[in-house]
CSV table of C-alpha atoms and ligand atoms in Angstrom, one decimal:
chain,number,residue,atom,x,y,z
S,1229,UNK,CA,154.8,49.2,38.4
S,1230,UNK,CA,154.5,52.8,39.7
S,1231,UNK,CA,154.3,52.4,43.4
S,1232,UNK,CA,154.6,49.7,46.0
S,1233,UNK,CA,152.7,49.1,49.3
S,1234,UNK,CA,152.7,46.7,52.2
S,1235,UNK,CA,148.9,46.4,51.9
S,1236,UNK,CA,146.4,47.2,49.2
S,1237,UNK,CA,142.8,47.0,50.3
S,1238,UNK,CA,140.2,46.8,47.6
S,1239,UNK,CA,137.0,48.6,48.8
S,1240,UNK,CA,136.6,51.5,51.2
S,1241,UNK,CA,133.5,50.4,53.1
S,1242,UNK,CA,133.6,50.1,56.9
S,1243,UNK,CA,135.7,46.9,56.6
S,1244,UNK,CA,138.2,48.4,54.1
S,1245,UNK,CA,138.6,51.9,55.4
S,1246,UNK,CA,139.0,50.9,59.0
S,1247,UNK,CA,141.5,48.2,58.0
S,1248,UNK,CA,143.4,50.9,56.1
S,1249,UNK,CA,143.6,53.2,59.1
S,1250,UNK,CA,144.6,50.5,61.5
S,1251,UNK,CA,147.3,49.1,59.1
S,1252,UNK,CA,148.6,52.7,58.7
S,1253,UNK,CA,148.6,53.2,62.5
S,1254,UNK,CA,150.8,50.1,62.7
S,1255,UNK,CA,153.4,51.6,60.4
S,1256,UNK,CA,152.4,49.7,57.2
S,1257,UNK,CA,152.4,51.5,53.8
S,1258,UNK,CA,148.7,51.3,52.8
S,1259,UNK,CA,146.6,52.0,49.8
S,1260,UNK,CA,142.9,51.6,49.5
S,1261,UNK,CA,141.2,51.2,46.1
S,1262,UNK,CA,137.7,52.8,45.7
S,1263,UNK,CA,135.8,53.3,42.4
S,1264,UNK,CA,132.9,55.3,43.9
S,1265,UNK,CA,133.5,59.1,43.9
S,1266,UNK,CA,133.4,59.1,47.6
S,1267,UNK,CA,134.9,56.8,50.3
S,1268,UNK,CA,132.8,54.8,52.8
S,1269,UNK,CA,131.2,52.1,50.6
S,1270,UNK,CA,127.6,51.1,50.8
S,1271,UNK,CA,127.3,51.8,54.5
S,1272,UNK,CA,128.2,55.5,54.4
S,1273,UNK,CA,126.9,56.3,50.9
S,1274,UNK,CA,123.7,54.3,50.4
S,1275,UNK,CA,123.2,52.2,53.5
S,1276,UNK,CA,123.5,52.6,57.2
S,1277,UNK,CA,124.2,56.3,57.4
S,1278,UNK,CA,121.5,57.7,54.9
S,1279,UNK,CA,119.0,55.3,56.3
S,1280,UNK,CA,119.7,56.3,59.8
S,1281,UNK,CA,119.3,60.0,58.8
S,1282,UNK,CA,115.9,59.2,57.3
S,1283,UNK,CA,114.9,57.1,60.2
S,1284,UNK,CA,115.7,60.0,62.6
S,1285,UNK,CA,113.9,62.6,60.4
S,1286,UNK,CA,110.8,60.4,60.0
S,1287,UNK,CA,110.8,59.6,63.7
S,1288,UNK,CA,110.8,63.3,64.4
S,1289,UNK,CA,108.0,63.9,61.9
S,1290,UNK,CA,105.9,61.1,63.4
S,1291,UNK,CA,106.5,62.2,66.9
S,1292,UNK,CA,105.4,65.8,66.0
S,1293,UNK,CA,102.3,64.4,64.3
S,1294,UNK,CA,101.3,61.7,66.8
S,1295,UNK,CA,102.9,62.0,70.2
S,1296,UNK,CA,103.8,65.6,70.9
S,1297,UNK,CA,100.1,66.2,71.9
S,1298,UNK,CA,100.6,63.6,74.7
S,1299,UNK,CA,103.3,65.9,76.1
S,1300,UNK,CA,101.0,69.0,75.9
S,1301,UNK,CA,102.6,70.3,72.8
S,1302,UNK,CA,99.9,71.3,70.3
S,1303,UNK,CA,100.9,72.1,66.7
S,1304,UNK,CA,98.2,73.5,64.6
S,1305,UNK,CA,99.5,71.9,61.5
S,1306,UNK,CA,102.6,70.1,60.4
S,1307,UNK,CA,103.9,69.8,56.9
S,1308,UNK,CA,106.4,67.4,55.4
S,1309,UNK,CA,109.2,69.0,53.4
S,1310,UNK,CA,110.6,65.8,51.8
S,1311,UNK,CA,113.1,67.7,49.6
S,1312,UNK,CA,114.6,69.3,52.7
S,1313,UNK,CA,114.6,65.9,54.6
S,1314,UNK,CA,116.4,64.3,51.6
S,1315,UNK,CA,118.9,67.2,51.4
S,1316,UNK,CA,119.7,66.9,55.1
S,1317,UNK,CA,120.3,63.2,54.5
S,1318,UNK,CA,122.8,64.1,51.8
S,1319,UNK,CA,124.5,66.5,54.1
S,1320,UNK,CA,124.9,63.8,56.7
S,1321,UNK,CA,126.3,61.4,54.2
S,1322,UNK,CA,128.6,64.2,52.8
S,1323,UNK,CA,130.0,64.9,56.3
S,1324,UNK,CA,130.7,61.2,56.9
S,1325,UNK,CA,132.4,60.4,53.6
S,1326,UNK,CA,134.5,63.6,53.9
S,1327,UNK,CA,135.4,62.4,57.4
S,1328,UNK,CA,136.9,59.2,56.0
S,1329,UNK,CA,138.9,61.2,53.4
S,1330,UNK,CA,140.3,63.3,56.1
S,1331,UNK,CA,141.2,60.2,58.1
S,1332,UNK,CA,143.0,58.8,55.1
S,1333,UNK,CA,145.1,61.9,54.7
S,1334,UNK,CA,145.8,62.1,58.5
S,1335,UNK,CA,147.0,58.5,58.5
S,1336,UNK,CA,148.8,58.7,55.1
S,1337,UNK,CA,146.6,56.1,53.5
S,1338,UNK,CA,146.8,56.4,49.7
S,1339,UNK,CA,143.4,56.4,47.9
S,1340,UNK,CA,143.8,54.7,44.6
S,1341,UNK,CA,140.8,56.1,42.7
S,1342,UNK,CA,139.3,53.6,40.2
S,1343,UNK,CA,138.4,49.9,39.8
S,1344,UNK,CA,140.8,47.4,41.4
S,1345,UNK,CA,141.8,44.2,39.7
S,1346,UNK,CA,144.0,41.5,41.2
S,1347,UNK,CA,146.6,40.7,38.5
S,1348,UNK,CA,148.6,38.3,40.6
S,1349,UNK,CA,149.4,37.8,44.3
S,1350,UNK,CA,151.4,41.0,45.0
S,1351,UNK,CA,150.0,42.9,42.0
S,1352,UNK,CA,146.9,45.0,41.8
S,1353,UNK,CA,146.0,47.2,38.9
S,1354,UNK,CA,143.6,50.2,39.1
S,1355,UNK,CA,142.1,51.3,35.8
S,1356,UNK,CA,145.2,50.0,34.0
S,1357,UNK,CA,147.9,51.2,36.4
S,1358,UNK,CA,149.8,48.5,38.3
S,1359,UNK,CA,150.9,48.6,41.9
S,1360,UNK,CA,153.1,46.1,43.8
S,1361,UNK,CA,152.0,45.1,47.2
S,1362,UNK,CA,153.0,42.5,49.8
S,1363,UNK,CA,149.4,41.8,50.7
S,1364,UNK,CA,146.0,42.2,49.1
S,1365,UNK,CA,142.8,42.5,51.1
S,1366,UNK,CA,139.4,42.0,49.4
S,1367,UNK,CA,136.8,44.2,51.2
S,1368,UNK,CA,134.4,44.7,48.3
S,1369,UNK,CA,131.2,44.1,50.3
S,1370,UNK,CA,127.8,43.0,49.0
S,1371,UNK,CA,125.0,43.9,46.7
S,1372,UNK,CA,121.2,43.4,46.8
S,1373,UNK,CA,119.9,40.0,45.6
S,1374,UNK,CA,117.5,40.5,42.6
S,1375,UNK,CA,114.3,38.5,42.2
S,1376,UNK,CA,113.5,36.7,39.0
S,1377,UNK,CA,110.8,38.4,37.0
S,1378,UNK,CA,111.1,41.7,38.8
S,1379,UNK,CA,113.1,44.4,37.0
S,1380,UNK,CA,114.6,47.0,39.3
S,1381,UNK,CA,114.6,50.5,37.9
S,1382,UNK,CA,115.5,52.2,41.3
S,1383,UNK,CA,112.5,54.6,40.7
S,1384,UNK,CA,109.3,52.5,41.1
S,1385,UNK,CA,110.8,49.1,41.7
S,1386,UNK,CA,113.7,49.7,44.0
S,1387,UNK,CA,116.4,48.2,46.2
S,1388,UNK,CA,117.4,50.0,49.4
S,1389,UNK,CA,119.3,52.4,47.2
S,1390,UNK,CA,116.2,53.7,45.4
S,1391,UNK,CA,114.1,53.5,48.6
S,1392,UNK,CA,116.4,56.1,50.1
S,1393,UNK,CA,115.8,58.5,47.2
S,1394,UNK,CA,112.0,58.7,46.7
S,1395,UNK,CA,111.1,62.3,45.9
S,1396,UNK,CA,107.5,61.7,46.9
S,1397,UNK,CA,106.0,59.5,49.6
S,1398,UNK,CA,104.5,56.5,47.8
S,1399,UNK,CA,100.8,56.1,48.6
S,1400,UNK,CA,101.2,52.3,48.8
S,1401,UNK,CA,104.6,50.8,49.2
S,1402,UNK,CA,105.0,47.0,48.9
S,1403,UNK,CA,108.0,45.5,50.5
S,1404,UNK,CA,109.2,42.1,49.4
S,1405,UNK,CA,111.1,40.5,52.3
S,1406,UNK,CA,110.4,41.1,56.0
S,1407,UNK,CA,114.1,41.4,57.0
S,1408,UNK,CA,116.2,44.3,58.4
S,1409,UNK,CA,116.1,46.5,55.3
S,1410,UNK,CA,112.4,46.0,54.6
S,1411,UNK,CA,111.4,46.8,58.1
S,1412,UNK,CA,113.7,49.8,58.6
S,1413,UNK,CA,112.8,51.5,55.3
S,1414,UNK,CA,109.2,50.4,55.6
S,1415,UNK,CA,109.1,52.2,58.9
S,1416,UNK,CA,110.6,55.4,57.3
S,1417,UNK,CA,107.9,55.6,54.6
S,1418,UNK,CA,105.1,54.5,56.8
S,1419,UNK,CA,105.9,57.3,59.3
S,1420,UNK,CA,105.9,59.7,56.4
S,1421,UNK,CA,102.4,58.6,55.3
S,1422,UNK,CA,102.7,55.6,53.0
S,1423,UNK,CA,100.6,52.6,53.4
S,1424,UNK,CA,103.1,49.7,53.7
S,1425,UNK,CA,102.5,46.0,53.0
S,1426,UNK,CA,105.3,43.6,53.8
S,1427,UNK,CA,105.3,40.4,51.8
S,1428,UNK,CA,107.4,37.7,53.4
S,1429,UNK,CA,108.1,34.2,52.1
S,1430,UNK,CA,108.4,32.6,55.5
S,1431,UNK,CA,105.7,32.5,58.2
S,1432,UNK,CA,107.7,34.9,60.3
S,1433,UNK,CA,109.7,38.1,60.0
S,1434,UNK,CA,113.5,38.6,60.7
S,1435,UNK,CA,114.4,35.0,60.4
S,1436,UNK,CA,117.3,33.9,62.7
S,1437,UNK,CA,116.2,36.3,65.4
S,1438,UNK,CA,114.9,34.9,68.7
S,1439,UNK,CA,111.3,33.8,68.0
S,1440,UNK,CA,109.7,35.6,70.9
S,1441,UNK,CA,111.4,38.9,69.9
S,1442,UNK,CA,110.3,38.5,66.3
S,1443,UNK,CA,106.7,37.8,67.2
S,1444,UNK,CA,106.5,40.8,69.6
S,1445,UNK,CA,108.3,43.0,67.0
S,1446,UNK,CA,105.7,42.1,64.3
S,1447,UNK,CA,102.9,42.8,66.8
S,1448,UNK,CA,104.3,46.2,67.6
S,1449,UNK,CA,104.9,47.1,63.9
S,1450,UNK,CA,101.4,45.9,63.0
S,1451,UNK,CA,100.0,48.1,65.8
S,1452,UNK,CA,101.8,51.0,64.2
S,1453,UNK,CA,100.0,50.2,60.9
S,1454,UNK,CA,102.4,48.1,58.9
S,1455,UNK,CA,100.5,45.3,57.1
S,1456,UNK,CA,102.1,41.8,57.0
S,1457,UNK,CA,101.5,39.2,54.4
S,1458,UNK,CA,103.5,36.2,55.6
S,1459,UNK,CA,104.0,32.9,53.8
S,1460,UNK,CA,103.7,34.6,50.4
S,1461,UNK,CA,106.0,35.3,47.5
S,1462,UNK,CA,105.9,37.7,44.6
S,1463,UNK,CA,106.2,36.0,41.3
S,1464,UNK,CA,105.7,39.0,38.9
S,1465,UNK,CA,105.7,42.7,38.9
S,1466,UNK,CA,104.0,44.5,36.0
S,1467,UNK,CA,104.5,48.2,35.5
S,1468,UNK,CA,101.2,50.0,34.9
S,1469,UNK,CA,100.5,53.7,34.3
S,1470,UNK,CA,99.6,54.1,38.0
S,1471,UNK,CA,102.4,52.1,39.5
S,1472,UNK,CA,103.0,48.3,39.7
S,1473,UNK,CA,100.7,45.3,39.8
S,1474,UNK,CA,102.2,42.5,41.8
S,1475,UNK,CA,101.3,38.8,41.4
S,1476,UNK,CA,101.5,37.2,44.8
S,1477,UNK,CA,101.3,33.5,45.5
S,1478,UNK,CA,101.1,31.5,48.8
S,1479,UNK,CA,104.6,30.1,49.5
S,1480,UNK,CA,103.2,26.6,49.9
S,1481,UNK,CA,101.1,26.7,46.8
S,1482,UNK,CA,97.5,27.9,46.1
S,1483,UNK,CA,95.7,30.6,44.1
S,1484,UNK,CA,97.6,33.7,43.0
S,1485,UNK,CA,96.3,37.2,43.7
S,1486,UNK,CA,97.3,40.6,42.5
S,1487,UNK,CA,98.0,43.8,44.4
S,1488,UNK,CA,98.2,47.3,42.9
S,1489,UNK,CA,100.9,49.4,44.5
S,1490,UNK,CA,102.7,52.7,43.8
S,1491,UNK,CA,106.2,51.4,44.5
S,1492,UNK,CA,108.0,48.2,45.4
S,1493,UNK,CA,111.1,47.6,47.6
S,1494,UNK,CA,112.9,44.4,46.9
S,1495,UNK,CA,114.8,43.5,50.1
S,1496,UNK,CA,115.3,39.7,50.0
S,1497,UNK,CA,118.9,39.7,51.2
S,1498,UNK,CA,122.3,40.6,49.9
S,1499,UNK,CA,125.1,38.6,48.3
S,1500,UNK,CA,128.9,39.1,48.1
S,1501,UNK,CA,130.1,41.5,45.5
S,1502,UNK,CA,133.3,40.4,43.9
S,1503,UNK,CA,132.7,41.0,40.2
S,1504,UNK,CA,135.6,42.1,38.1
S,1505,UNK,CA,138.3,41.4,40.7
S,1506,UNK,CA,139.8,38.6,38.7
S,1507,UNK,CA,139.1,35.9,41.3
S,1508,UNK,CA,138.4,33.2,38.8
S,1509,UNK,CA,141.7,33.8,37.0
S,1510,UNK,CA,143.5,33.9,40.3
S,1511,UNK,CA,141.8,30.7,41.5
S,1512,UNK,CA,140.5,32.4,44.7
S,1513,UNK,CA,137.9,29.9,46.1
S,1514,UNK,CA,134.3,30.9,46.6
S,1515,UNK,CA,131.5,28.9,48.1
S,1516,UNK,CA,128.2,28.1,46.4
S,1517,UNK,CA,126.7,31.4,47.5
S,1518,UNK,CA,129.6,33.5,46.3
S,1519,UNK,CA,131.3,34.0,49.7
S,1520,UNK,CA,135.1,33.8,49.9
S,1521,UNK,CA,136.1,31.2,52.6
S,1522,UNK,CA,138.9,32.4,54.8
S,1523,UNK,CA,141.0,30.8,57.6
S,1524,UNK,CA,141.0,32.3,61.1
S,1525,UNK,CA,143.6,34.8,59.9
S,1526,UNK,CA,141.3,36.0,57.0
S,1527,UNK,CA,143.6,34.3,54.4
S,1528,UNK,CA,142.0,33.0,51.3
S,1529,UNK,CA,143.2,29.8,49.6
S,1530,UNK,CA,145.7,32.0,47.6
S,1531,UNK,CA,148.8,33.1,49.6
S,1532,UNK,CA,149.0,36.9,50.1
S,1533,UNK,CA,145.3,37.4,49.4
S,1534,UNK,CA,142.9,38.1,52.3
S,1535,UNK,CA,139.2,38.9,52.6
S,1536,UNK,CA,137.0,40.5,55.2
S,1537,UNK,CA,133.4,41.9,55.6
S,1538,UNK,CA,130.4,41.0,53.6
S,1539,UNK,CA,132.5,39.2,51.0
S,1540,UNK,CA,133.2,36.4,53.5
S,1541,UNK,CA,130.8,34.2,55.5
S,1542,UNK,CA,129.1,35.6,58.7
S,1543,UNK,CA,126.6,38.3,59.5
S,1544,UNK,CA,126.6,41.1,56.9
S,1545,UNK,CA,127.1,43.9,59.4
S,1546,UNK,CA,129.3,47.0,59.2
S,1547,UNK,CA,130.8,46.6,62.7
S,1548,UNK,CA,131.6,42.9,62.0
S,1549,UNK,CA,133.5,44.1,58.9
S,1550,UNK,CA,135.3,46.9,60.9
S,1551,UNK,CA,136.5,44.4,63.5
S,1552,UNK,CA,137.7,42.0,60.9
S,1553,UNK,CA,139.5,45.0,59.2
S,1554,UNK,CA,141.3,45.8,62.5
S,1555,UNK,CA,142.1,42.1,63.1
S,1556,UNK,CA,143.6,41.4,59.7
S,1557,UNK,CA,145.7,44.7,59.9
S,1558,UNK,CA,147.0,43.6,63.3
S,1559,UNK,CA,147.8,40.1,62.0
S,1560,UNK,CA,149.7,41.5,59.0
S,1561,UNK,CA,151.6,43.7,61.4
S,1562,UNK,CA,152.6,40.7,63.4
S,1563,UNK,CA,150.1,41.2,66.2
S,1564,UNK,CA,147.3,38.9,67.5
S,1565,UNK,CA,144.2,40.2,65.8
S,1566,UNK,CA,141.0,38.4,66.7
S,1567,UNK,CA,137.2,38.8,66.4
S,1568,UNK,CA,134.9,37.1,68.9
S,1569,UNK,CA,132.0,36.0,66.7
S,1570,UNK,CA,129.9,35.0,69.8
S,1571,UNK,CA,129.6,38.6,70.9
S,1572,UNK,CA,128.6,40.6,67.8
S,1573,UNK,CA,125.6,42.7,68.4
S,1574,UNK,CA,122.9,43.2,65.7
S,1575,UNK,CA,120.5,46.1,65.7
S,1576,UNK,CA,117.4,47.0,63.7
S,1577,UNK,CA,116.9,50.7,63.9
S,1578,UNK,CA,113.2,50.9,63.8
S,1579,UNK,CA,111.2,52.4,66.7
S,1580,UNK,CA,111.3,50.5,69.0
S,1581,UNK,CA,114.7,49.2,68.1
S,1582,UNK,CA,115.5,45.5,68.2
S,1583,UNK,CA,119.0,44.5,69.4
S,1584,UNK,CA,120.4,41.1,69.9
S,1585,UNK,CA,123.7,39.4,70.9
S,1586,UNK,CA,124.7,35.8,71.3
S,1587,UNK,CA,122.4,32.8,71.3
S,1588,UNK,CA,118.6,32.9,70.8
S,1589,UNK,CA,116.4,30.5,72.8
S,1590,UNK,CA,115.9,28.3,69.7
S,1591,UNK,CA,119.7,28.0,69.3
S,1592,UNK,CA,120.2,27.0,72.9
S,1593,UNK,CA,117.4,24.4,72.7
S,1594,UNK,CA,119.0,23.0,69.5
S,1595,UNK,CA,122.4,22.8,71.1
S,1596,UNK,CA,120.9,21.1,74.2
S,1597,UNK,CA,122.2,23.8,76.5
S,1598,UNK,CA,120.3,24.2,79.8
S,1599,UNK,CA,119.4,27.9,80.3
S,1600,UNK,CA,117.5,30.3,82.4
S,1601,UNK,CA,115.7,33.4,81.2
S,1602,UNK,CA,115.3,36.8,82.8
S,1603,UNK,CA,112.8,39.2,81.3
S,1604,UNK,CA,111.8,42.8,82.2
S,1605,UNK,CA,109.3,44.9,80.3
S,1606,UNK,CA,109.9,48.6,79.6
S,1607,UNK,CA,106.3,49.2,80.8
S,1608,UNK,CA,107.8,48.8,84.4
S,1609,UNK,CA,110.8,51.1,83.7
S,1610,UNK,CA,110.3,54.7,85.0
S,1611,UNK,CA,112.3,56.4,82.3
S,1612,UNK,CA,110.5,54.5,79.5
S,1613,UNK,CA,107.2,55.7,81.0
S,1614,UNK,CA,108.4,59.3,81.2
S,1615,UNK,CA,109.5,59.0,77.5
S,1616,UNK,CA,106.2,57.4,76.6
S,1617,UNK,CA,108.0,54.5,75.0
S,1618,UNK,CA,106.9,51.5,76.9
S,1619,UNK,CA,106.7,48.9,74.1
S,1620,UNK,CA,109.1,45.9,74.4
S,1621,UNK,CA,111.3,44.1,77.0
S,1622,UNK,CA,114.8,42.9,77.8
S,1623,UNK,CA,115.4,39.2,77.7
S,1624,UNK,CA,118.6,37.7,79.0
S,1625,UNK,CA,119.5,34.1,78.6
S,1626,UNK,CA,122.1,32.6,81.0
S,1627,UNK,CA,123.7,29.2,81.4
S,1628,UNK,CA,121.6,27.3,83.9
S,1629,UNK,CA,124.6,25.8,85.7
S,1630,UNK,CA,127.1,28.7,85.6
S,1631,UNK,CA,124.8,31.7,85.2
S,1632,UNK,CA,127.1,32.9,82.4
S,1633,UNK,CA,125.3,35.2,80.0
S,1634,UNK,CA,124.8,33.4,76.7
S,1635,UNK,CA,122.6,35.8,74.8
S,1636,UNK,CA,120.4,38.9,75.2
S,1637,UNK,CA,117.6,40.2,73.1
S,1638,UNK,CA,116.1,43.6,73.5
S,1639,UNK,CA,113.1,45.2,71.9
S,1640,UNK,CA,112.5,48.7,73.1
S,1641,UNK,CA,113.6,52.3,73.1
S,1642,UNK,CA,117.3,52.7,72.3
S,1643,UNK,CA,117.8,48.9,72.4
S,1644,UNK,CA,120.9,49.4,70.2
S,1645,UNK,CA,122.6,51.4,72.8
S,1646,UNK,CA,121.5,49.2,75.7
S,1647,UNK,CA,122.9,46.0,74.1
S,1648,UNK,CA,126.4,47.4,74.4
S,1649,UNK,CA,126.5,46.8,78.1
S,1650,UNK,CA,125.6,43.1,77.6
S,1651,UNK,CA,128.1,42.7,74.8
S,1652,UNK,CA,130.8,44.1,77.2
S,1653,UNK,CA,129.6,41.7,79.9
S,1654,UNK,CA,129.7,38.8,77.6
S,1655,UNK,CA,133.3,39.7,76.4
S,1656,UNK,CA,134.3,39.5,80.1
S,1657,UNK,CA,132.5,36.2,80.6
S,1658,UNK,CA,130.1,37.8,83.1
S,1659,UNK,CA,127.2,36.1,84.8
S,1660,UNK,CA,123.7,37.5,84.9
S,1661,UNK,CA,124.3,38.1,88.6
S,1662,UNK,CA,127.3,40.3,87.7
S,1663,UNK,CA,125.1,42.5,85.6
S,1664,UNK,CA,122.4,42.5,88.3
S,1665,UNK,CA,124.9,43.7,91.0
S,1666,UNK,CA,126.3,46.6,88.9
S,1667,UNK,CA,125.0,50.0,89.9
S,1668,UNK,CA,122.8,51.4,87.1
S,1669,UNK,CA,121.9,55.1,87.1
S,1670,UNK,CA,118.3,56.0,87.9
S,1671,UNK,CA,116.1,56.8,86.1
S,1672,UNK,CA,117.6,55.3,82.9
S,1673,UNK,CA,116.5,52.7,80.4
S,1674,UNK,CA,119.6,50.7,81.4
S,1675,UNK,CA,117.8,49.7,84.6
S,1676,UNK,CA,115.7,47.4,82.5
S,1677,UNK,CA,118.9,45.5,81.6
S,1678,UNK,CA,119.8,45.2,85.3
S,1679,UNK,CA,116.3,44.1,86.2
S,1680,UNK,CA,116.3,41.4,83.4
S,1681,UNK,CA,119.6,40.2,84.8
S,1682,UNK,CA,118.1,40.0,88.3
S,1683,UNK,CA,115.0,38.3,86.9
S,1684,UNK,CA,117.3,35.4,85.7
S,1685,UNK,CA,117.4,34.4,89.4
S,1686,UNK,CA,113.7,35.4,89.9
S,1687,UNK,CA,114.7,38.5,91.9
S,1688,UNK,CA,113.7,41.5,89.8
S,1689,UNK,CA,112.8,44.4,92.1
S,1690,UNK,CA,110.2,46.3,90.1
S,1691,UNK,CA,107.9,43.6,88.8
N,3134,NAI,P1,117.5,39.9,55.3
N,3134,NAI,O1,118.2,38.6,55.1
N,3134,NAI,O2,117.6,40.6,56.6
N,3134,NAI,O3,115.9,39.6,55.0
N,3134,NAI,C1,115.5,39.1,53.8
N,3134,NAI,C2,114.1,38.6,54.0
N,3134,NAI,O4,113.5,38.3,52.7
N,3134,NAI,C3,114.0,37.3,54.8
N,3134,NAI,O5,113.0,37.5,55.8
N,3134,NAI,C4,113.6,36.3,53.8
N,3134,NAI,O6,112.9,35.2,54.3
N,3134,NAI,C5,112.8,37.1,52.8
N,3134,NAI,N1,112.7,36.6,51.4
N,3134,NAI,C6,113.7,36.0,50.7
N,3134,NAI,N2,113.2,35.7,49.5
N,3134,NAI,C7,111.9,36.1,49.4
N,3134,NAI,C8,110.9,36.1,48.4
N,3134,NAI,N3,111.1,35.6,47.2
N,3134,NAI,N4,109.7,36.6,48.7
N,3134,NAI,C9,109.5,37.2,50.0
N,3134,NAI,N5,110.4,37.2,50.9
N,3134,NAI,C10,111.6,36.7,50.7
N,3134,NAI,O7,117.9,40.8,54.1
N,3134,NAI,P2,117.8,42.4,53.9
N,3134,NAI,O8,116.8,43.0,54.7
N,3134,NAI,O9,117.7,42.6,52.4
N,3134,NAI,O10,119.2,42.9,54.4
N,3134,NAI,C11,120.4,42.4,53.8
N,3134,NAI,C12,121.6,42.4,54.7
N,3134,NAI,O11,121.9,43.7,55.1
N,3134,NAI,C13,121.3,41.6,56.0
N,3134,NAI,O12,122.3,40.7,56.1
N,3134,NAI,C14,121.3,42.6,57.1
N,3134,NAI,O13,122.0,42.1,58.2
N,3134,NAI,C15,122.1,43.8,56.5
N,3134,NAI,N6,121.6,45.0,57.0
N,3134,NAI,C16,121.8,45.3,58.3
N,3134,NAI,C17,121.2,46.5,58.9
N,3134,NAI,C18,121.4,46.7,60.3
N,3134,NAI,O14,122.2,46.1,60.9
N,3134,NAI,N7,120.6,47.6,60.9
N,3134,NAI,C19,120.5,47.4,58.1
N,3134,NAI,C20,120.3,47.0,56.7
N,3134,NAI,C21,120.9,45.9,56.2
């Protein structure tokens, strides 16, 4: 044994690195194991941050090409410098991952570089060197789910990792899976000039999201030019000289067809990544999908071993992992860490954005909860009109008896920022009337939230 710690966290994604910082703030001796050359995990290196950089750049390109003229800005020609766009993305990633390294130094968190293995409760080895620790936290995240018969090479047939690295805009990009990754990255490449076809197994996109939001979202994306092939599955992908020939079959049976494309993004979900940790030997339980079940204190079935983030059940979201990291650090330090799973927002960073929190209408119906709905379209919001971004609406669901906000769903400009107000309101147990009576600055998009809250009682002012 070379060194000993109060906590060793395996994995430095948003769950792991935030947990490390919080534990260090609370006076614990902390180490974080990371095998990647940089800290930050999937989110900072090959997920949220690079995709948001490309989403922003492609949005700018698209605006310059399509909507600047509406504002009286005439460009004689515009040209895409994809190499520069990709280099900028790498700079953004570089700044973020270095930021985490700086925070580790500032908080005296030890970065154990290499691959972590749990040798026993209280013992972790990193590339052969053993460390003693009172507690172990598994924060190893998730990986893309592969599809049988489709070989990923990260060049032509890619996961999100390869789809962030295309050196040329594919002429025709097929996307398997109409979920968050498919629609965000599909939007990026479509804005940069690709023809994009989304092949989705179900008869709807973004399953789990409020139906009305999903339908409107699909309509808006289709208007932008994305093509949807719902109720279909891809059974084969054959590489050709020109690209890839996909074999596509109706999900409910029927004749197969083929489609020639230049590149394929496989985005059919993610699964926990816990390979090589030694969980089998240690007897750490996993469910049939590979998730590690934990108790309300994030403890696994083995004493002294905890788990957070994508490796445990729940939404696979960076901010959910972060909050769990904070909670488990506080619990280990003797405090009362807690995450309210009823108020975790979820955002799709397309344009318009989709942001949701709490229950969908379908969930309320299923639970037999009586509810009222307030809706307000961005078309009736002065700021949205000034921006030229009038697609979408705010929908607030409140308890019919108490008026307490149970859920909110926004499709529209900056929905991801707007949802924060409703999350805060829900954390404080607010009613729709509470939101409706709060003064909102004019002219802002946030007035659409206030108006939707007023609409719950049928008293919106601007519609
Ligand atoms: P997802 O679960 O969001 O969507 C996968 C889609 O693929 C579903 O619509 C599913 O019905 C479909 N599908 C499954 N098998 C299929 C098949 N054989 N053929 C056709 N369609 C099929 O998964 P995604 O987009 O890969 O994202 C993975 C995770 O990463 C999600 O849990 C998501 O929450 C998270 N993520 C979150 C982001 C955000 O918060 N903005 C951004 C990117 C990822």
